[in-house]
């Protein structure tokens, strides 16, 4: 009997998205472009586009450092936590 050929899975490398690209996706969605059309246009999955749209408020509010083009989810979360801590501290002082 012949052995079955096992196909190696190609490990898809996670594609990072720049801040400008995320903002462009948000703007186009606000203009009425559907998520499916955005995913086809940018070559990303619909879940990736939905994740960007879900975090659109934090993406809009982020101002990256000079030369920085990609901000991870962890960076956004840590900045949000710092802001909450500052607000809690100022409310305790009052």
Short mmCIF file of N, CA, C and O in Angstrom, two decimals:
data_model
loop_
_atom_site.label_atom_id
_atom_site.label_comp_id
_atom_site.label_asym_id
_atom_site.label_seq_id
_atom_site.Cartn_x
_atom_site.Cartn_y
_atom_site.Cartn_z
N UNK A 1 0.83 -1.18 0.00
CA UNK A 1 0.00 0.00 0.00
C UNK A 1 0.87 1.25 0.00
O UNK A 1 1.90 1.28 0.64
N UNK A 2 0.37 2.25 -0.69
CA UNK A 2 1.08 3.53 -0.72
C UNK A 2 0.71 4.35 0.51
O UNK A 2 -0.41 4.32 0.97
N UNK A 3 1.70 5.08 0.96
CA UNK A 3 1.42 5.98 2.08
C UNK A 3 0.73 7.23 1.56
O UNK A 3 1.00 7.70 0.46
N UNK A 4 -0.14 7.75 2.38
CA UNK A 4 -0.82 8.99 2.01
C UNK A 4 0.15 10.15 2.17
O UNK A 4 0.92 10.21 3.12
N UNK A 5 0.08 11.04 1.23
CA UNK A 5 0.91 12.23 1.33
C UNK A 5 0.24 13.23 2.27
O UNK A 5 -0.94 13.52 2.14
N UNK A 6 1.00 13.67 3.21
CA UNK A 6 0.47 14.62 4.17
C UNK A 6 0.87 16.01 3.72
O UNK A 6 2.05 16.30 3.50
N UNK A 7 -0.10 16.84 3.59
CA UNK A 7 0.14 18.21 3.17
C UNK A 7 0.54 19.04 4.39
O UNK A 7 -0.13 19.01 5.42
N UNK A 8 1.64 19.76 4.27
CA UNK A 8 2.06 20.62 5.36
C UNK A 8 1.16 21.85 5.39
O UNK A 8 0.87 22.44 4.36
N UNK A 9 0.75 22.21 6.57
CA UNK A 9 -0.05 23.42 6.71
C UNK A 9 0.87 24.62 6.58
O UNK A 9 1.94 24.66 7.18
N UNK A 10 0.43 25.55 5.79
CA UNK A 10 1.22 26.77 5.69
C UNK A 10 0.79 27.69 6.82
O UNK A 10 -0.38 28.02 6.96
N UNK A 11 1.73 28.03 7.65
CA UNK A 11 1.39 28.89 8.77
C UNK A 11 1.30 30.32 8.26
O UNK A 11 2.27 30.90 7.79
N UNK A 12 0.11 30.85 8.34
CA UNK A 12 -0.12 32.22 7.87
C UNK A 12 0.44 33.18 8.91
O UNK A 12 0.14 33.09 10.09
N UNK A 13 1.28 34.07 8.45
CA UNK A 13 1.87 35.05 9.33
C UNK A 13 0.86 36.17 9.56
O UNK A 13 0.19 36.61 8.64
N UNK A 14 0.73 36.60 10.79
CA UNK A 14 -0.22 37.65 11.12
C UNK A 14 0.21 38.96 10.49
O UNK A 14 1.34 39.40 10.68
N UNK A 15 -0.68 39.54 9.73
CA UNK A 15 -0.39 40.81 9.08
C UNK A 15 -0.75 41.94 10.03
O UNK A 15 -1.88 42.03 10.50
N UNK A 16 0.20 42.79 10.29
CA UNK A 16 -0.04 43.95 11.15
C UNK A 16 -0.62 45.07 10.29
O UNK A 16 -0.34 45.16 9.11
N UNK A 17 -1.42 45.89 10.91
CA UNK A 17 -2.02 47.01 10.20
C UNK A 17 -1.51 48.31 10.79
O UNK A 17 -1.46 48.48 12.01
N UNK A 18 -1.15 49.25 9.92
CA UNK A 18 -0.67 50.54 10.40
C UNK A 18 -1.85 51.36 10.91
O UNK A 18 -3.02 51.09 10.61
N UNK A 19 -1.54 52.37 11.69
CA UNK A 19 -2.57 53.24 12.24
C UNK A 19 -3.31 53.96 11.12
O UNK A 19 -4.53 54.09 11.16
N UNK A 20 -2.56 54.39 10.11
CA UNK A 20 -3.17 55.10 8.98
C UNK A 20 -4.17 54.20 8.26
O UNK A 20 -5.25 54.64 7.88
N UNK A 21 -3.80 52.93 8.09
CA UNK A 21 -4.69 51.99 7.42
C UNK A 21 -5.96 51.76 8.24
O UNK A 21 -7.07 51.74 7.70
N UNK A 22 -5.81 51.63 9.55
CA UNK A 22 -6.97 51.44 10.42
C UNK A 22 -7.89 52.66 10.35
O UNK A 22 -9.11 52.52 10.28
N UNK A 23 -7.31 53.84 10.38
CA UNK A 23 -8.13 55.06 10.30
C UNK A 23 -8.83 55.18 8.95
O UNK A 23 -9.97 55.62 8.87
N UNK A 24 -8.14 54.76 7.90
CA UNK A 24 -8.74 54.78 6.56
C UNK A 24 -9.93 53.82 6.49
O UNK A 24 -10.97 54.16 5.92
N UNK A 25 -9.78 52.65 7.09
CA UNK A 25 -10.88 51.67 7.13
C UNK A 25 -12.07 52.24 7.90
O UNK A 25 -13.21 52.13 7.45
N UNK A 26 -11.81 52.89 9.01
CA UNK A 26 -12.88 53.48 9.82
C UNK A 26 -13.61 54.56 9.03
O UNK A 26 -14.84 54.62 9.02
N UNK A 27 -12.85 55.43 8.36
CA UNK A 27 -13.45 56.51 7.57
C UNK A 27 -14.34 55.96 6.46
O UNK A 27 -15.45 56.44 6.26
N UNK A 28 -13.84 54.96 5.74
CA UNK A 28 -14.62 54.38 4.65
C UNK A 28 -15.89 53.72 5.16
O UNK A 28 -16.94 53.80 4.53
N UNK A 29 -15.80 53.05 6.32
CA UNK A 29 -16.98 52.41 6.89
C UNK A 29 -18.01 53.45 7.31
O UNK A 29 -19.21 53.26 7.13
N UNK A 30 -17.55 54.58 7.85
CA UNK A 30 -18.46 55.65 8.23
C UNK A 30 -19.12 56.29 7.01
O UNK A 30 -20.19 56.86 7.12
N UNK A 31 -18.46 56.20 5.85
CA UNK A 31 -19.04 56.72 4.62
C UNK A 31 -20.05 55.76 4.00
O UNK A 31 -20.72 56.10 3.04
N UNK A 32 -20.14 54.55 4.55
CA UNK A 32 -21.15 53.61 4.10
C UNK A 32 -20.64 52.38 3.38
O UNK A 32 -21.43 51.58 2.89
N UNK A 33 -19.34 52.17 3.33
CA UNK A 33 -18.78 50.99 2.67
C UNK A 33 -18.98 49.78 3.59
O UNK A 33 -18.76 49.86 4.80
N UNK A 34 -19.43 48.68 3.02
CA UNK A 34 -19.71 47.48 3.81
C UNK A 34 -18.42 46.80 4.26
O UNK A 34 -17.37 46.95 3.63
N UNK A 35 -18.53 46.04 5.34
CA UNK A 35 -17.38 45.33 5.92
C UNK A 35 -16.81 44.33 4.91
O UNK A 35 -15.60 44.21 4.75
N UNK A 36 -17.68 43.62 4.21
CA UNK A 36 -17.23 42.63 3.23
C UNK A 36 -16.43 43.30 2.12
O UNK A 36 -15.38 42.78 1.70
N UNK A 37 -16.89 44.45 1.67
CA UNK A 37 -16.16 45.18 0.62
C UNK A 37 -14.81 45.68 1.11
O UNK A 37 -13.81 45.64 0.39
N UNK A 38 -14.76 46.13 2.35
CA UNK A 38 -13.49 46.57 2.93
C UNK A 38 -12.51 45.42 3.06
O UNK A 38 -11.32 45.58 2.78
N UNK A 39 -13.01 44.26 3.47
CA UNK A 39 -12.11 43.10 3.63
C UNK A 39 -11.55 42.66 2.28
O UNK A 39 -10.38 42.29 2.18
N UNK A 40 -12.35 42.73 1.25
CA UNK A 40 -11.84 42.37 -0.09
C UNK A 40 -10.85 43.41 -0.60
O UNK A 40 -9.84 43.07 -1.21
N UNK A 41 -11.15 44.68 -0.35
CA UNK A 41 -10.29 45.75 -0.84
C UNK A 41 -8.91 45.72 -0.19
O UNK A 41 -7.90 45.93 -0.86
N UNK A 42 -8.87 45.45 1.10
CA UNK A 42 -7.59 45.47 1.82
C UNK A 42 -6.96 44.10 2.00
O UNK A 42 -5.88 43.98 2.56
N UNK A 43 -7.64 43.06 1.54
CA UNK A 43 -7.09 41.72 1.63
C UNK A 43 -6.99 41.20 3.05
O UNK A 43 -6.07 40.45 3.40
N UNK A 44 -7.91 41.58 3.89
CA UNK A 44 -7.96 41.16 5.29
C UNK A 44 -9.26 40.40 5.53
O UNK A 44 -10.21 40.50 4.77
N UNK A 45 -9.32 39.67 6.62
CA UNK A 45 -10.54 38.94 6.95
C UNK A 45 -11.59 39.91 7.48
O UNK A 45 -11.28 40.99 7.98
N UNK A 46 -12.84 39.49 7.39
CA UNK A 46 -13.92 40.33 7.90
C UNK A 46 -13.82 40.48 9.41
O UNK A 46 -14.16 41.54 9.95
N UNK A 47 -13.32 39.45 10.08
CA UNK A 47 -13.18 39.56 11.54
C UNK A 47 -12.11 40.59 11.91
O UNK A 47 -12.26 41.30 12.92
N UNK A 48 -11.07 40.71 11.10
CA UNK A 48 -10.03 41.72 11.35
C UNK A 48 -10.62 43.13 11.19
O UNK A 48 -10.38 44.01 12.00
N UNK A 49 -11.42 43.31 10.14
CA UNK A 49 -12.05 44.61 9.89
C UNK A 49 -13.01 44.94 11.03
O UNK A 49 -13.03 46.06 11.53
N UNK A 50 -13.79 43.96 11.47
CA UNK A 50 -14.74 44.16 12.58
C UNK A 50 -14.00 44.51 13.87
O UNK A 50 -14.48 45.33 14.66
N UNK A 51 -12.85 43.91 14.09
CA UNK A 51 -12.06 44.21 15.29
C UNK A 51 -11.59 45.65 15.27
O UNK A 51 -11.59 46.33 16.30
N UNK A 52 -11.19 46.12 14.10
CA UNK A 52 -10.76 47.51 13.96
C UNK A 52 -11.93 48.44 14.23
O UNK A 52 -11.81 49.44 14.96
N UNK A 53 -13.09 48.13 13.67
CA UNK A 53 -14.27 48.97 13.85
C UNK A 53 -14.75 48.95 15.30
O UNK A 53 -15.27 49.95 15.80
N UNK A 54 -14.56 47.84 15.97
CA UNK A 54 -14.97 47.71 17.37
C UNK A 54 -14.14 48.62 18.27
O UNK A 54 -14.63 49.17 19.24
N UNK A 55 -12.86 48.79 17.90
CA UNK A 55 -11.96 49.62 18.70
C UNK A 55 -11.75 51.00 18.07
O UNK A 55 -10.73 51.65 18.32
N UNK A 56 -12.71 51.47 17.28
CA UNK A 56 -12.50 52.71 16.53
C UNK A 56 -12.32 53.93 17.42
O UNK A 56 -11.54 54.81 17.08
N UNK A 57 -12.97 53.99 18.55
CA UNK A 57 -12.81 55.15 19.44
C UNK A 57 -11.38 55.24 19.97
O UNK A 57 -10.80 56.31 20.00
N UNK A 58 -10.84 54.12 20.38
CA UNK A 58 -9.47 54.14 20.91
C UNK A 58 -8.46 54.37 19.79
O UNK A 58 -7.44 55.02 20.01
N UNK A 59 -8.74 53.89 18.59
CA UNK A 59 -7.83 54.10 17.46
C UNK A 59 -7.83 55.57 17.06
O UNK A 59 -6.79 56.15 16.76
N UNK A 60 -9.00 56.18 17.07
CA UNK A 60 -9.09 57.61 16.71
C UNK A 60 -8.38 58.49 17.73
O UNK A 60 -7.78 59.50 17.38
N UNK A 61 -8.45 58.10 19.00
CA UNK A 61 -7.88 58.94 20.05
C UNK A 61 -6.37 58.79 20.21
O UNK A 61 -5.73 59.64 20.81
N UNK A 62 -5.80 57.73 19.67
CA UNK A 62 -4.37 57.48 19.84
C UNK A 62 -3.57 58.41 18.93
O UNK A 62 -3.86 58.56 17.76
N UNK A 63 -2.56 59.03 19.53
CA UNK A 63 -1.61 59.81 18.74
C UNK A 63 -0.25 59.14 18.92
O UNK A 63 0.34 59.20 20.00
N UNK A 64 0.23 58.47 17.88
CA UNK A 64 1.48 57.72 18.01
C UNK A 64 2.70 58.62 18.12
O UNK A 64 2.68 59.78 17.72
N UNK A 65 3.75 58.06 18.69
CA UNK A 65 5.02 58.77 18.77
C UNK A 65 5.60 58.93 17.37
O UNK A 65 5.23 58.22 16.44
N UNK A 66 6.50 59.87 17.23
CA UNK A 66 7.11 60.14 15.93
C UNK A 66 7.82 58.89 15.42
O UNK A 66 8.61 58.27 16.13
N UNK A 67 7.51 58.49 14.20
CA UNK A 67 8.14 57.33 13.59
C UNK A 67 7.43 56.03 13.87
O UNK A 67 7.75 55.00 13.29
N UNK A 68 6.45 56.03 14.75
CA UNK A 68 5.72 54.81 15.09
C UNK A 68 4.52 54.68 14.17
O UNK A 68 3.74 55.61 14.03
N UNK A 69 4.39 53.53 13.52
CA UNK A 69 3.29 53.35 12.59
C UNK A 69 2.32 52.27 13.02
O UNK A 69 1.19 52.25 12.60
N UNK A 70 2.77 51.37 13.89
CA UNK A 70 1.91 50.27 14.31
C UNK A 70 1.79 50.29 15.83
O UNK A 70 2.78 50.34 16.54
N UNK A 71 0.55 50.29 16.29
CA UNK A 71 0.29 50.25 17.73
C UNK A 71 -0.49 48.98 18.01
O UNK A 71 -1.51 48.72 17.40
N UNK A 72 0.00 48.21 18.93
CA UNK A 72 -0.66 46.95 19.25
C UNK A 72 -1.83 47.19 20.20
O UNK A 72 -1.98 48.25 20.78
N UNK A 73 -2.63 46.17 20.34
CA UNK A 73 -3.78 46.22 21.24
C UNK A 73 -3.32 46.46 22.67
O UNK A 73 -3.95 47.17 23.43
N UNK A 74 -2.17 45.89 23.04
CA UNK A 74 -1.66 46.03 24.40
C UNK A 74 -1.30 47.48 24.70
O UNK A 74 -1.51 47.95 25.82
N UNK A 75 -0.77 48.19 23.73
CA UNK A 75 -0.42 49.59 23.93
C UNK A 75 -1.66 50.41 24.22
O UNK A 75 -1.68 51.25 25.11
N UNK A 76 -2.72 50.16 23.47
CA UNK A 76 -3.97 50.89 23.65
C UNK A 76 -4.56 50.58 25.03
O UNK A 76 -5.01 51.47 25.74
N UNK A 77 -4.51 49.33 25.44
CA UNK A 77 -5.06 48.94 26.73
C UNK A 77 -4.26 49.57 27.87
O UNK A 77 -4.84 50.09 28.82
N UNK A 78 -2.94 49.57 27.76
CA UNK A 78 -2.14 50.14 28.84
C UNK A 78 -2.36 51.64 28.96
O UNK A 78 -2.39 52.18 30.07
N UNK A 79 -2.54 52.34 27.84
CA UNK A 79 -2.82 53.78 27.90
C UNK A 79 -4.18 54.03 28.53
O UNK A 79 -4.35 54.97 29.30
N UNK A 80 -5.15 53.19 28.22
CA UNK A 80 -6.49 53.35 28.80
C UNK A 80 -6.44 53.14 30.31
O UNK A 80 -7.08 53.85 31.08
N UNK A 81 -5.66 52.15 30.75
CA UNK A 81 -5.53 51.89 32.19
C UNK A 81 -4.87 53.06 32.90
O UNK A 81 -5.25 53.41 34.01
N UNK A 82 -3.86 53.66 32.27
CA UNK A 82 -3.20 54.81 32.88
C UNK A 82 -4.18 55.97 33.03
O UNK A 82 -4.18 56.67 34.04
N UNK A 83 -5.02 56.19 32.01
CA UNK A 83 -6.00 57.27 32.08
C UNK A 83 -7.00 57.02 33.20
O UNK A 83 -7.38 57.95 33.91
N UNK A 84 -7.44 55.79 33.36
CA UNK A 84 -8.38 55.44 34.43
C UNK A 84 -7.73 55.67 35.79
O UNK A 84 -8.34 56.20 36.71
N UNK A 85 -6.46 55.29 35.91
CA UNK A 85 -5.75 55.47 37.17
C UNK A 85 -5.60 56.96 37.50
O UNK A 85 -5.75 57.36 38.66
N UNK A 86 -5.32 57.77 36.50
CA UNK A 86 -5.19 59.22 36.72
C UNK A 86 -6.52 59.81 37.18
O UNK A 86 -6.57 60.64 38.08
N UNK A 87 -7.61 59.39 36.54
CA UNK A 87 -8.93 59.91 36.91
C UNK A 87 -9.29 59.49 38.32
O UNK A 87 -9.85 60.28 39.09
N UNK A 88 -8.97 58.27 38.68
CA UNK A 88 -9.27 57.77 40.03
C UNK A 88 -8.46 58.55 41.07
O UNK A 88 -8.96 58.89 42.14
N UNK A 89 -7.22 58.85 40.73
CA UNK A 89 -6.35 59.57 41.67
C UNK A 89 -6.85 61.00 41.86
O UNK A 89 -6.88 61.49 42.98
N UNK A 90 -7.27 61.65 40.77
CA UNK A 90 -7.75 63.03 40.90
C UNK A 90 -9.08 63.09 41.63
O UNK A 90 -9.35 64.03 42.37
N UNK A 91 -9.93 62.08 41.49
CA UNK A 91 -11.21 62.07 42.20
C UNK A 91 -11.01 61.82 43.69
O UNK A 91 -11.79 62.27 44.52
N UNK A 92 -9.94 61.08 44.05
CA UNK A 92 -9.64 60.86 45.46
C UNK A 92 -9.11 62.12 46.12
O UNK A 92 -9.35 62.37 47.29
N UNK A 93 -8.39 62.94 45.35
CA UNK A 93 -7.82 64.17 45.88
C UNK A 93 -8.90 65.20 46.20
O UNK A 93 -8.70 66.06 47.03
N UNK A 94 -10.00 65.11 45.55
CA UNK A 94 -11.07 66.12 45.72
C UNK A 94 -11.83 65.91 46.98
O UNK A 94 -11.84 65.24 47.80
#
